[in-house]
XYZ file of C-alpha atoms in Angstrom:
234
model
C 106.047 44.795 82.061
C 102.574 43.091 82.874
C 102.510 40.258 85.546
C 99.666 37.671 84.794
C 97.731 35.561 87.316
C 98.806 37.011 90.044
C 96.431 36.357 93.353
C 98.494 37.879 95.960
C 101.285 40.589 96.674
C 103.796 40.175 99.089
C 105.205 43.342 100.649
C 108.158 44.031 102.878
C 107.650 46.705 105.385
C 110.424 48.803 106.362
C 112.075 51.062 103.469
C 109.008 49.908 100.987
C 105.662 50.914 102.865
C 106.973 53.064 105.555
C 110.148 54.889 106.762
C 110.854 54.191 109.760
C 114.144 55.008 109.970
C 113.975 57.985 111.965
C 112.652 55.907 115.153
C 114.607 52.966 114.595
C 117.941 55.888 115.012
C 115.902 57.121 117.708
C 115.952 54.079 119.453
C 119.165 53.004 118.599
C 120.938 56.214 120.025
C 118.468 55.600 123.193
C 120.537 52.660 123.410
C 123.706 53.854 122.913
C 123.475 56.676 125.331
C 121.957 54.340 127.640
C 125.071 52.287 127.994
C 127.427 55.500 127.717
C 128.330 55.335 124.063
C 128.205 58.732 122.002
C 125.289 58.946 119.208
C 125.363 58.132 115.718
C 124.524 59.695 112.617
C 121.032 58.965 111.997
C 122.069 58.948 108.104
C 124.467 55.927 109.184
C 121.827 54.127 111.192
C 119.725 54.462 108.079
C 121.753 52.685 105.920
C 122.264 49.605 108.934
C 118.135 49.144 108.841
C 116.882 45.953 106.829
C 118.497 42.750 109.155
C 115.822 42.906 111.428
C 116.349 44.224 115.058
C 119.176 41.861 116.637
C 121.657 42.668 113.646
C 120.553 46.953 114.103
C 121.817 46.445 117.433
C 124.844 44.589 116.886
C 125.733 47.320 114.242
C 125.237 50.271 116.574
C 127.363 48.466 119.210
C 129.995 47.808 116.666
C 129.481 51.311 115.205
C 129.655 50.606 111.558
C 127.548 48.049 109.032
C 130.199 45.238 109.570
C 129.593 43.262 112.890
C 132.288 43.343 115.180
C 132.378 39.986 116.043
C 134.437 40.450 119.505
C 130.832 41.963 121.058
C 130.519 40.850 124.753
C 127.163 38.321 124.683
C 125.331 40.202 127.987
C 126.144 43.438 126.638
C 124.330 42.255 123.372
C 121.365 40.979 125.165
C 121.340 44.309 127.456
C 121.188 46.151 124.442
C 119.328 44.471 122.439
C 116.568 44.782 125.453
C 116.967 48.706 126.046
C 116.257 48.602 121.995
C 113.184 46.652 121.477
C 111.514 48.119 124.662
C 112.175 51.868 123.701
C 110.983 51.288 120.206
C 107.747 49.217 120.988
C 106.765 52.481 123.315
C 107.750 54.686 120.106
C 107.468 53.222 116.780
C 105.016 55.788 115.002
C 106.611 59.119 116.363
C 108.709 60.060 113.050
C 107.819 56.867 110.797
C 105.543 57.689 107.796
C 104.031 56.030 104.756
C 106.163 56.627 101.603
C 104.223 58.855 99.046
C 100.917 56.700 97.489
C 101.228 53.854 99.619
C 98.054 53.594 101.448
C 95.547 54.779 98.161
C 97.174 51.929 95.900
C 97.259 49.450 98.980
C 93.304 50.399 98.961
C 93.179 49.545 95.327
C 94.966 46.446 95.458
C 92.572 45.449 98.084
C 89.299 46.925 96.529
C 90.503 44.424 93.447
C 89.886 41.579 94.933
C 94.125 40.983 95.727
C 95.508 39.116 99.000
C 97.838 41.184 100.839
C 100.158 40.070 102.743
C 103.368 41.909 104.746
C 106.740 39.488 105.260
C 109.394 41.779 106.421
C 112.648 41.094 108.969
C 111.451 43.053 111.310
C 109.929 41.386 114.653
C 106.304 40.537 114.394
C 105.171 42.319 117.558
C 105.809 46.002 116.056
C 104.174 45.275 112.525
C 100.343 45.653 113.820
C 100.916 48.346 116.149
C 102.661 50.099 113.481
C 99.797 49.154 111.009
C 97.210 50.620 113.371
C 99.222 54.074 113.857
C 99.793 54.706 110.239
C 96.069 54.044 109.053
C 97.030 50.703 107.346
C 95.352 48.251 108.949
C 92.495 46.536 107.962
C 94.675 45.986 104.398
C 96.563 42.688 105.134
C 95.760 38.876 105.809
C 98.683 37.873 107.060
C 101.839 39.681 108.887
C 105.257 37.265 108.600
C 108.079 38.923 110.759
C 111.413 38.246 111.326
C 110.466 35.895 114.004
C 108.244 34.301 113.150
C 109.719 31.182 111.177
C 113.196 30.061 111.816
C 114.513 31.721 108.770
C 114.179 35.106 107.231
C 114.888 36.693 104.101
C 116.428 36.341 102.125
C 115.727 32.660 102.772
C 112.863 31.938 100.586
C 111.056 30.090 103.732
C 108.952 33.086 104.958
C 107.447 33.476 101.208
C 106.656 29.625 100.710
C 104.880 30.274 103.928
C 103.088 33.240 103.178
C 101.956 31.235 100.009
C 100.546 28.007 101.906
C 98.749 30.478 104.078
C 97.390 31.947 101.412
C 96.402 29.563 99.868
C 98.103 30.460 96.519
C 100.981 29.047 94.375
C 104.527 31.076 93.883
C 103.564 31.652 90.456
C 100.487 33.016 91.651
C 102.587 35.909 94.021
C 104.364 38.792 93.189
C 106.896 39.906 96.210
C 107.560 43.615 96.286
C 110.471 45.377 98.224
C 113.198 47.585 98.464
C 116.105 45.286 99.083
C 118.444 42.586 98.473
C 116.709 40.420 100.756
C 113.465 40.878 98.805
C 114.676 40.074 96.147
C 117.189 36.927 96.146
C 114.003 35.385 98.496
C 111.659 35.905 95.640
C 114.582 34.798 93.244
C 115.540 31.415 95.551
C 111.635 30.715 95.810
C 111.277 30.890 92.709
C 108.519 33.981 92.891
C 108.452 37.629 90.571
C 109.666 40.175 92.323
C 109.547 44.285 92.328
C 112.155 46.480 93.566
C 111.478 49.744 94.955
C 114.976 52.395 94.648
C 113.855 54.606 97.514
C 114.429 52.399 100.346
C 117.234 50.706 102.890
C 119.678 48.945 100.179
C 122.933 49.297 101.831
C 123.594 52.264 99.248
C 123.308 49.611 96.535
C 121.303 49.869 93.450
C 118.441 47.247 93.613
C 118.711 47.013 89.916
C 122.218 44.791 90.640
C 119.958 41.778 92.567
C 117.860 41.732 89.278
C 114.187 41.697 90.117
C 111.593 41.247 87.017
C 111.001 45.496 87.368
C 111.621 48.085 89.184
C 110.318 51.674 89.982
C 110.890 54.868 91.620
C 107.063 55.331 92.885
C 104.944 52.962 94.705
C 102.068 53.987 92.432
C 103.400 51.811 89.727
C 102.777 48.953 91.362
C 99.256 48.950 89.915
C 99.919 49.383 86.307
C 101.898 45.939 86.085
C 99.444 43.725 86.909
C 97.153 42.652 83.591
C 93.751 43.135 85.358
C 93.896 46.770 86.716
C 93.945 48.843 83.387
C 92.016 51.856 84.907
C 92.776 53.246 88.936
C 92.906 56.795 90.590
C 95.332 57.988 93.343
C 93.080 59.653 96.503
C 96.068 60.990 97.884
């Protein structure tokens, strides 16, 4: 499939550019032991990442992907603080790019596309996370969890990123590996690509239906109509 017109590309972050799993389960089983809960899995963290940093928290508290929704308020907020300030003083110690992500960001760039990152996660990690993986420099605009009063998959943080822009939907492609990707590029109305290596609950992204879908980050480039020739430098 070819996508035509496009002017910008929308990206999620977490589970499509990077995996950064292994420090968010660091973090969260900082947390835990911090309060005097046992660890968890950090397989079953893994598959908790993608709600943004409050609901991570309220999952490792409640110990499984459904919220318990007895949690004491202060010990949320306690938590939720150990969290955010462990993390922010180790959020590029296991987290890496996923294979071809920064050459074909490069290319996107070098052809003339706008980049832009909208992810869940809060917006005062996404630079810092940028700068420690090599990627910044890439992107003219960073949307984060918090930074609008909704988040995906409310479509509100990709009408934005369009305004900014300075582009129409039809004009934007989002690309991510979740159901919140991809209903808020359904619900605003925008194309969408799913990624399968990501966070998707354990859920094929196939089911939320985005216009294509791939296995490697690469092939990102080959669907839009204007790049016909490109090379891989890593």
């Amino acid at each position: 499939m070819k996508f035509t017109g496009k002017k910008a590309v929308l990206f999620d972050l977490d589970g499509t550019l990077i995996d950064s799993a292994p420090d968010l389960a660091l973090a969260i089983n900082h947390m835990l032991t911090s309060i005097g809960r046992e660890e968890i899995s950090p397989t079953i963290i893994r598959s908790w990442v993608g709600n943004g940093a409050s609901i991570l928290v309220q999952r490792g508290l409640s110990g499984q992907t459904e919220i318990d929704k007895n949690l004491d308020p202060e010990l949320l907020e306690k938590s939720l603080a150990i969290f955010l300030d462990f993390y922010a003083k180790n959020l590029c110690v296991d987290t890496v790019t996923y294979p071809h992500v920064r050459a074909s960001l490069k290319i996107l760039k070098a052809k003339g596309y706008q980049l832009a990152i909208v992810t869940n996660k809060p917006y005062d990690f996404i630079q810092p996370i940028l700068d420690g993986l090599d990627l910044n420099g890439l992107f003219e605009l960073l949307v984060g969890g918090d930074t609008l009063e909704k988040r995906k998959p409310d479509p509100l943080p990709l009408h934005y990123a369009c305004e900014k822009l300075g582009v129409t939907v039809e004009q934007c492609v989002m690309v991510g590996d979740s159901k919140n990707d991809v209903l808020a590029a359904n619900a605003a109305n925008m194309q969408s690509i799913g990624l399968s290596y990501g966070y998707n609950y354990g859920e094929d992204i196939n089911e939320h239906n985005p216009d294509v879908s791939f296995d490697d980050f690469a092939d990102i480039i080959a669907t839009l109509s204007d790049i016909n020739e490109y090379e891989l430098s890593e």
